[in-house]
PDB file of C-alpha atoms and ligand atoms in Angstrom:
ATOM      1  CA  MET I 969     -14.220   1.090  -7.063  1.00 98.00           C
ATOM      2  CA  PHE I 970     -10.848   1.862  -5.551  1.00 98.00           C
ATOM      3  CA  ILE I 971      -9.124  -1.022  -3.745  1.00 98.00           C
ATOM      4  CA  THR I 972      -5.801  -0.658  -1.956  1.00 98.00           C
ATOM      5  CA  LEU I 973      -3.431  -3.287  -0.602  1.00 98.00           C
ATOM      6  CA  GLU I 974      -1.437  -2.447   2.477  1.00 98.00           C
ATOM      7  CA  GLY I 975       0.916  -4.280   4.773  1.00 97.00           C
ATOM      8  CA  PRO I 976       4.375  -4.382   6.274  1.00 94.00           C
ATOM      9  CA  ASP I 977       7.398  -5.222   4.143  1.00 90.00           C
ATOM     10  CA  GLY I 978       7.361  -8.875   3.107  1.00 89.00           C
ATOM     11  CA  SER I 979       3.616  -9.286   3.537  1.00 92.00           C
ATOM     12  CA  GLY I 980       3.431 -10.624  -0.023  1.00 92.00           C
ATOM     13  CA  LYS I 981       1.104  -7.945  -1.397  1.00 94.00           C
ATOM     14  CA  SER I 982       2.855  -7.586  -4.691  1.00 92.00           C
ATOM     15  CA  ILE I 983       2.586 -11.252  -5.700  1.00 94.00           C
ATOM     16  CA  GLN I 984      -1.157 -11.212  -4.946  1.00 97.00           C
ATOM     17  CA  VAL I 985      -2.037  -8.262  -7.173  1.00 97.00           C
ATOM     18  CA  PRO I 986      -2.176 -10.007 -10.598  1.00 97.00           C
ATOM     19  CA  ALA I 987      -4.442 -12.819  -9.372  1.00 98.00           C
ATOM     20  CA  LEU I 988      -6.774 -10.377  -7.650  1.00 98.00           C
ATOM     21  CA  ALA I 989      -6.926  -8.250 -10.800  1.00 98.00           C
ATOM     22  CA  GLU I 990      -7.772 -11.338 -12.851  1.00 98.00           C
ATOM     23  CA  PHE I 991     -10.498 -12.275 -10.391  1.00 98.00           C
ATOM     24  CA  VAL I 992     -12.105  -8.830 -10.665  1.00 98.00           C
ATOM     25  CA  ARG I 993     -11.893  -9.054 -14.472  1.00 98.00           C
ATOM     26  CA  GLN I 994     -13.760 -12.362 -14.304  1.00 97.00           C
ATOM     27  CA  LEU I 995     -16.520 -10.529 -12.442  1.00 97.00           C
ATOM     28  CA  GLY I 996     -16.948  -8.416 -15.580  1.00 97.00           C
ATOM     29  CA  TYR I 997     -15.034  -5.250 -14.681  1.00 98.00           C
ATOM     30  CA  ASP I 998     -12.195  -3.388 -16.355  1.00 98.00           C
ATOM     31  CA  VAL I 999      -9.267  -3.355 -13.958  1.00 98.00           C
ATOM     32  CA  LEU I1000      -6.154  -1.275 -13.605  1.00 98.00           C
ATOM     33  CA  THR I1001      -3.338  -2.095 -11.204  1.00 98.00           C
ATOM     34  CA  THR I1002      -0.840   0.445  -9.938  1.00 96.00           C
ATOM     35  CA  ARG I1003       1.868   0.543  -7.340  1.00 93.00           C
ATOM     36  CA  GLU I1004       3.349   3.147  -5.044  1.00 92.00           C
ATOM     37  CA  PRO I1005       5.730   4.797  -4.977  1.00 89.00           C
ATOM     38  CA  GLY I1006       5.845   4.979  -8.756  1.00 90.00           C
ATOM     39  CA  GLY I1007       3.250   4.023 -11.305  1.00 91.00           C
ATOM     40  CA  THR I1008       3.821   7.021 -13.591  1.00 95.00           C
ATOM     41  CA  SER I1009       6.921   8.231 -15.383  1.00 96.00           C
ATOM     42  CA  ILE I1010       7.348  11.111 -12.917  1.00 97.00           C
ATOM     43  CA  GLY I1011       6.506   8.809  -9.993  1.00 97.00           C
ATOM     44  CA  ASP I1012       9.096   6.241 -11.074  1.00 96.00           C
ATOM     45  CA  GLN I1013      11.776   8.938 -11.110  1.00 97.00           C
ATOM     46  CA  ILE I1014      10.745   9.985  -7.599  1.00 97.00           C
ATOM     47  CA  ARG I1015      10.805   6.315  -6.525  1.00 96.00           C
ATOM     48  CA  GLU I1016      14.461   6.086  -7.578  1.00 96.00           C
ATOM     49  CA  VAL I1017      15.353   8.997  -5.312  1.00 97.00           C
ATOM     50  CA  ILE I1018      13.415   7.566  -2.356  1.00 96.00           C
ATOM     51  CA  MET I1019      14.808   4.038  -2.616  1.00 94.00           C
ATOM     52  CA  SER I1020      18.421   4.701  -3.507  1.00 94.00           C
ATOM     53  CA  MET I1021      20.954   3.409  -0.996  1.00 89.00           C
ATOM     54  CA  LYS I1022      22.898   6.578  -1.884  1.00 94.00           C
ATOM     55  CA  ASN I1023      20.325   8.693  -0.073  1.00 93.00           C
ATOM     56  CA  LYS I1024      20.875   7.426   3.452  1.00 93.00           C
ATOM     57  CA  SER I1025      20.834  10.939   4.859  1.00 95.00           C
ATOM     58  CA  MET I1026      17.269  11.585   3.708  1.00 94.00           C
ATOM     59  CA  ASN I1027      15.218  13.398   6.303  1.00 92.00           C
ATOM     60  CA  PRO I1028      11.836  11.780   7.130  1.00 88.00           C
ATOM     61  CA  ARG I1029      10.070  14.998   6.126  1.00 92.00           C
ATOM     62  CA  THR I1030      11.753  14.924   2.731  1.00 95.00           C
ATOM     63  CA  GLU I1031      10.700  11.305   2.419  1.00 94.00           C
ATOM     64  CA  ILE I1032       7.046  12.119   3.135  1.00 95.00           C
ATOM     65  CA  LEU I1033       6.933  14.903   0.608  1.00 97.00           C
ATOM     66  CA  LEU I1034       8.468  12.674  -2.047  1.00 97.00           C
ATOM     67  CA  PHE I1035       5.974   9.862  -1.394  1.00 97.00           C
ATOM     68  CA  CYS I1036       3.169  12.398  -1.514  1.00 97.00           C
ATOM     69  CA  ALA I1037       4.536  14.054  -4.649  1.00 98.00           C
ATOM     70  CA  ALA I1038       4.534  10.699  -6.448  1.00 97.00           C
ATOM     71  CA  ARG I1039       1.026  10.042  -5.126  1.00 98.00           C
ATOM     72  CA  ALA I1040      -0.338  13.418  -6.276  1.00 98.00           C
ATOM     73  CA  GLN I1041       0.891  12.582  -9.758  1.00 97.00           C
ATOM     74  CA  ILE I1042      -0.602   9.096  -9.944  1.00 98.00           C
ATOM     75  CA  VAL I1043      -3.937  10.205  -8.495  1.00 98.00           C
ATOM     76  CA  SER I1044      -4.391  12.969 -11.055  1.00 98.00           C
ATOM     77  CA  GLU I1045      -2.778  11.243 -14.031  1.00 97.00           C
ATOM     78  CA  VAL I1046      -4.128   7.726 -13.575  1.00 97.00           C
ATOM     79  CA  ILE I1047      -6.359   6.821 -10.646  1.00 98.00           C
ATOM     80  CA  ARG I1048      -9.052   9.506 -10.801  1.00 98.00           C
ATOM     81  CA  PRO I1049      -9.544   9.389 -14.576  1.00 98.00           C
ATOM     82  CA  GLN I1050      -9.806   5.589 -14.487  1.00 98.00           C
ATOM     83  CA  LEU I1051     -12.262   5.561 -11.579  1.00 98.00           C
ATOM     84  CA  GLU I1052     -14.369   8.107 -13.447  1.00 98.00           C
ATOM     85  CA  LYS I1053     -14.543   5.694 -16.386  1.00 98.00           C
ATOM     86  CA  GLY I1054     -15.841   2.961 -14.071  1.00 97.00           C
ATOM     87  CA  VAL I1055     -12.583   1.020 -13.952  1.00 98.00           C
ATOM     88  CA  VAL I1056     -11.741  -0.890 -10.767  1.00 98.00           C
ATOM     89  CA  VAL I1057      -8.348   0.400  -9.626  1.00 98.00           C
ATOM     90  CA  ILE I1058      -6.185  -1.829  -7.429  1.00 98.00           C
ATOM     91  CA  SER I1059      -3.208  -0.061  -5.901  1.00 98.00           C
ATOM     92  CA  ASP I1060      -0.296  -1.809  -4.237  1.00 97.00           C
ATOM     93  CA  ARG I1061       0.096   0.707  -1.353  1.00 97.00           C
ATOM     94  CA  TYR I1062      -1.516   4.136  -1.038  1.00 98.00           C
ATOM     95  CA  ALA I1063      -1.956   6.895   1.550  1.00 98.00           C
ATOM     96  CA  ASP I1064      -2.197   4.494   4.500  1.00 98.00           C
ATOM     97  CA  SER I1065       1.426   3.503   3.840  1.00 97.00           C
ATOM     98  CA  THR I1066       2.413   7.072   4.672  1.00 97.00           C
ATOM     99  CA  LEU I1067       0.431   6.992   7.921  1.00 98.00           C
ATOM    100  CA  ALA I1068       1.918   3.601   8.867  1.00 98.00           C
ATOM    101  CA  TYR I1069       5.554   4.224   7.848  1.00 95.00           C
ATOM    102  CA  GLN I1070       6.071   7.954   8.267  1.00 95.00           C
ATOM    103  CA  GLY I1071       3.441   8.418  10.984  1.00 97.00           C
ATOM    104  CA  TYR I1072       3.667   5.376  13.234  1.00 97.00           C
ATOM    105  CA  GLY I1073       7.138   4.293  12.036  1.00 95.00           C
ATOM    106  CA  HIS I1074       8.954   7.622  12.197  1.00 93.00           C
ATOM    107  CA  GLY I1075       6.656   9.202  14.764  1.00 95.00           C
ATOM    108  CA  LEU I1076       5.528  12.128  12.648  1.00 95.00           C
ATOM    109  CA  ASP I1077       2.315  13.824  13.636  1.00 97.00           C
ATOM    110  CA  LEU I1078      -0.632  11.901  12.194  1.00 98.00           C
ATOM    111  CA  LYS I1079      -2.841  14.962  11.994  1.00 98.00           C
ATOM    112  CA  VAL I1080      -0.252  16.869   9.996  1.00 97.00           C
ATOM    113  CA  LEU I1081       0.255  13.855   7.731  1.00 98.00           C
ATOM    114  CA  ARG I1082      -3.460  13.555   7.111  1.00 98.00           C
ATOM    115  CA  GLY I1083      -3.469  17.195   5.984  1.00 98.00           C
ATOM    116  CA  ILE I1084      -0.602  16.591   3.551  1.00 98.00           C
ATOM    117  CA  LEU I1085      -2.258  13.412   2.264  1.00 98.00           C
ATOM    118  CA  ASP I1086      -5.502  15.214   1.723  1.00 98.00           C
ATOM    119  CA  PHE I1087      -3.680  17.882  -0.266  1.00 98.00           C
ATOM    120  CA  ALA I1088      -1.813  15.300  -2.364  1.00 98.00           C
ATOM    121  CA  THR I1089      -4.817  13.104  -3.152  1.00 98.00           C
ATOM    122  CA  GLY I1090      -7.520  15.760  -3.260  1.00 98.00           C
ATOM    123  CA  GLY I1091      -9.280  13.678  -0.639  1.00 98.00           C
ATOM    124  CA  LEU I1092      -9.490  10.455  -2.651  1.00 98.00           C
ATOM    125  CA  THR I1093     -10.049   7.593  -0.188  1.00 98.00           C
ATOM    126  CA  PRO I1094     -10.144   3.870  -1.034  1.00 98.00           C
ATOM    127  CA  ASP I1095     -13.467   2.024  -0.940  1.00 98.00           C
ATOM    128  CA  LEU I1096     -11.748  -1.097   0.370  1.00 98.00           C
ATOM    129  CA  THR I1097      -8.324  -1.589   1.926  1.00 98.00           C
ATOM    130  CA  LEU I1098      -6.926  -5.087   2.350  1.00 98.00           C
ATOM    131  CA  LEU I1099      -4.342  -5.324   5.112  1.00 98.00           C
ATOM    132  CA  LEU I1100      -1.994  -8.232   4.496  1.00 98.00           C
ATOM    133  CA  ASP I1101      -0.785  -8.629   8.010  1.00 97.00           C
ATOM    134  CA  VAL I1102       2.376 -10.484   8.906  1.00 96.00           C
ATOM    135  CA  ASP I1103       4.649 -10.277  11.928  1.00 93.00           C
ATOM    136  CA  VAL I1104       7.842  -8.321  11.460  1.00 91.00           C
ATOM    137  CA  GLU I1105      10.300 -11.216  11.688  1.00 88.00           C
ATOM    138  CA  THR I1106       8.439 -13.256   9.060  1.00 90.00           C
ATOM    139  CA  GLY I1107       8.068 -10.214   6.816  1.00 90.00           C
ATOM    140  CA  LEU I1108      11.710  -9.202   6.879  1.00 86.00           C
ATOM    141  CA  SER I1109      13.028 -12.726   6.434  1.00 86.00           C
ATOM    142  CA  ARG I1110      10.766 -13.078   3.381  1.00 87.00           C
ATOM    143  CA  ARG I1111      12.203  -9.820   2.034  1.00 82.00           C
ATOM    144  CA  GLN I1112      15.748 -11.062   2.564  1.00 82.00           C
ATOM    145  CA  GLN I1113      15.110 -14.424   0.918  1.00 83.00           C
ATOM    146  CA  GLY I1114      12.799 -13.123  -1.777  1.00 77.00           C
ATOM    147  CA  GLY I1115      15.583 -12.093  -4.116  1.00 66.00           C
ATOM    148  CA  GLY I1116      14.013  -8.649  -4.613  1.00 73.00           C
ATOM    149  CA  GLU I1117      16.371  -5.734  -4.314  1.00 76.00           C
ATOM    150  CA  TRP I1118      17.082  -4.672  -0.728  1.00 75.00           C
ATOM    151  CA  ASN I1119      16.338  -0.962  -0.551  1.00 81.00           C
ATOM    152  CA  ARG I1120      17.134   1.874   1.813  1.00 78.00           C
ATOM    153  CA  LEU I1121      13.786   1.527   3.570  1.00 77.00           C
ATOM    154  CA  ASP I1122      14.194  -2.182   4.326  1.00 75.00           C
ATOM    155  CA  ASP I1123      17.313  -1.144   6.181  1.00 78.00           C
ATOM    156  CA  TYR I1124      15.426   0.635   8.976  1.00 76.00           C
ATOM    157  CA  ALA I1125      15.658  -0.997  12.407  1.00 86.00           C
ATOM    158  CA  LEU I1126      13.404  -3.816  13.551  1.00 88.00           C
ATOM    159  CA  ALA I1127      11.713  -1.510  16.055  1.00 92.00           C
ATOM    160  CA  PHE I1128      10.686   0.756  13.175  1.00 94.00           C
ATOM    161  CA  HIS I1129       9.056  -2.140  11.326  1.00 94.00           C
ATOM    162  CA  ARG I1130       7.251  -3.178  14.526  1.00 95.00           C
ATOM    163  CA  ARG I1131       5.766   0.282  14.895  1.00 97.00           C
ATOM    164  CA  VAL I1132       4.665   0.167  11.263  1.00 97.00           C
ATOM    165  CA  ARG I1133       2.875  -3.126  11.758  1.00 97.00           C
ATOM    166  CA  ASP I1134       1.195  -1.981  14.965  1.00 97.00           C
ATOM    167  CA  GLY I1135       0.221   1.232  13.193  1.00 98.00           C
ATOM    168  CA  TYR I1136      -1.512  -0.719  10.469  1.00 98.00           C
ATOM    169  CA  LEU I1137      -3.460  -2.703  13.038  1.00 98.00           C
ATOM    170  CA  GLU I1138      -4.546   0.531  14.697  1.00 98.00           C
ATOM    171  CA  LEU I1139      -5.594   2.129  11.403  1.00 98.00           C
ATOM    172  CA  ALA I1140      -7.592  -0.976  10.480  1.00 98.00           C
ATOM    173  CA  ALA I1141      -9.308  -1.101  13.863  1.00 98.00           C
ATOM    174  CA  ALA I1142     -10.265   2.581  13.630  1.00 98.00           C
ATOM    175  CA  GLU I1143     -12.077   2.194  10.296  1.00 98.00           C
ATOM    176  CA  PRO I1144     -13.454  -1.362  10.196  1.00 98.00           C
ATOM    177  CA  GLN I1145     -15.921  -0.587   7.403  1.00 97.00           C
ATOM    178  CA  ARG I1146     -13.059   0.172   4.989  1.00 98.00           C
ATOM    179  CA  TRP I1147     -10.359  -2.271   6.143  1.00 98.00           C
ATOM    180  CA  VAL I1148     -10.226  -6.054   6.006  1.00 98.00           C
ATOM    181  CA  ARG I1149      -7.325  -7.666   7.848  1.00 98.00           C
ATOM    182  CA  ILE I1150      -5.984 -10.865   6.347  1.00 98.00           C
ATOM    183  CA  ASP I1151      -3.463 -13.115   8.052  1.00 97.00           C
ATOM    184  CA  ALA I1152      -0.721 -13.134   5.429  1.00 97.00           C
ATOM    185  CA  SER I1153       1.428 -15.720   7.185  1.00 95.00           C
ATOM    186  CA  GLN I1154      -0.878 -18.309   5.581  1.00 96.00           C
ATOM    187  CA  ALA I1155      -0.231 -19.967   2.217  1.00 96.00           C
ATOM    188  CA  PRO I1156      -0.495 -17.544  -0.729  1.00 96.00           C
ATOM    189  CA  GLN I1157      -3.532 -19.350  -2.212  1.00 98.00           C
ATOM    190  CA  ILE I1158      -5.434 -18.994   1.056  1.00 98.00           C
ATOM    191  CA  VAL I1159      -4.509 -15.318   1.302  1.00 98.00           C
ATOM    192  CA  GLN I1160      -5.733 -14.829  -2.266  1.00 98.00           C
ATOM    193  CA  GLN I1161      -9.012 -16.576  -1.503  1.00 98.00           C
ATOM    194  CA  LEU I1162      -9.627 -14.362   1.526  1.00 98.00           C
ATOM    195  CA  MET I1163      -8.859 -11.278  -0.556  1.00 98.00           C
ATOM    196  CA  GLN I1164     -11.348 -12.387  -3.210  1.00 98.00           C
ATOM    197  CA  GLU I1165     -14.031 -13.021  -0.598  1.00 98.00           C
ATOM    198  CA  ALA I1166     -13.524  -9.504   0.793  1.00 98.00           C
ATOM    199  CA  VAL I1167     -13.892  -8.021  -2.698  1.00 98.00           C
ATOM    200  CA  LEU I1168     -16.990 -10.114  -3.456  1.00 97.00           C
ATOM    201  CA  ARG I1169     -18.696  -8.773  -0.366  1.00 97.00           C
ATOM    202  CA  ARG I1170     -18.554  -5.294  -1.949  1.00 95.00           C
ATOM    203  CA  LEU I1171     -18.537  -5.806  -5.705  1.00 96.00           C
ATOM    204  CA  ARG I1172     -21.509  -7.353  -7.434  1.00 93.00           C
ATOM    205  CA  PRO I1173     -20.521  -9.634 -10.345  1.00 93.00           C
ATOM    206  CA  LYS I1174     -21.541  -8.109 -13.694  1.00 91.00           C
ATOM    207  CA  VAL I1175     -21.436 -11.413 -15.550  1.00 81.00           C
TER     208      VAL I1175
HETATM  209  P1  TYD W1626       8.604  -1.639  -2.373  1.00 64.42           P
HETATM  210  O1  TYD W1626       9.913  -2.123  -2.866  1.00 64.42           O
HETATM  211  O2  TYD W1626       7.591  -1.164  -3.348  1.00 64.42           O
HETATM  212  O3  TYD W1626       8.062  -2.794  -1.478  1.00 64.42           O
HETATM  213  P2  TYD W1626       6.676  -3.362  -1.033  1.00 64.42           P
HETATM  214  O4  TYD W1626       6.515  -4.587  -1.871  1.00 64.42           O
HETATM  215  O5  TYD W1626       6.874  -3.632   0.419  1.00 64.42           O
HETATM  216  O6  TYD W1626       5.593  -2.339  -1.281  1.00 64.42           O
HETATM  217  O7  TYD W1626       8.893  -0.555  -1.270  1.00 64.42           O
HETATM  218  C1  TYD W1626       8.017   0.336  -0.829  1.00 64.42           C
HETATM  219  C2  TYD W1626       8.594   0.835   0.478  1.00 64.42           C
HETATM  220  O8  TYD W1626       8.214   2.189   0.672  1.00 64.42           O
HETATM  221  C3  TYD W1626       8.089   0.060   1.655  1.00 64.42           C
HETATM  222  O9  TYD W1626       9.136  -0.132   2.576  1.00 64.42           O
HETATM  223  C4  TYD W1626       7.060   0.987   2.244  1.00 64.42           C
HETATM  224  C5  TYD W1626       7.588   2.330   1.936  1.00 64.42           C
HETATM  225  N1  TYD W1626       6.586   3.394   1.834  1.00 64.42           N
HETATM  226  C6  TYD W1626       6.553   4.402   2.780  1.00 64.42           C
HETATM  227  O10 TYD W1626       7.362   4.417   3.712  1.00 64.42           O
HETATM  228  N2  TYD W1626       5.613   5.390   2.671  1.00 64.42           N
HETATM  229  C7  TYD W1626       4.720   5.440   1.653  1.00 64.42           C
HETATM  230  O11 TYD W1626       3.884   6.367   1.569  1.00 64.42           O
HETATM  231  C8  TYD W1626       4.785   4.397   0.649  1.00 64.42           C
HETATM  232  C9  TYD W1626       3.848   4.398  -0.516  1.00 64.42           C
HETATM  233  C10 TYD W1626       5.728   3.396   0.785  1.00 64.42           C
END
């Protein structure tokens, strides 16, 4: 089973991943967690280029191709082989991030993006996508206070982040069988519990 976590910046996805992985392990499954961009040696090098504050002149098309290049690598090197072995893979961001950020955020054609994504992933789609939804102001103030490194992408204007969030809501509404929206402005333990409930509805405990 392939589970992805999506959400605007500061939605708190990353802190939820270890607990969710542990929960799935308790159900009796082998679990692998990954994050995007990055997650492989080649992907981490691409991540550096994408995130660097030195690269402020990066064209949105360049950005897409770099995200998708990193994704092609992690899908073939890690995600597919693990899924084939029966491992539950939990990815912090995946293809929907490209639709939300580059598509809705930067206004690039969604149909074209879907074609590029399909090429990069070989058509691999998540079985379950958890949308950790938070309004833009809350998300960005969490990012600023969180102590994590401020990167080039956080620097985009507020209006950009609003379009990203609205894009996520639209993507989730269009495919309700795959997406579960969780209100991530709630306390982290509650968010985690809702995530676990969503997983339990699709994954039968083995033990
Ligand atoms: P990261 O520091 O990993 O933060 P987060 O915890 O929010 O995931 O930064 C990832 C950034 O890259 C985030 O701003 C979203 C953006 N992004 C895209 O724009 N397109 C993509 O395809 C992916 C995977 C990420």
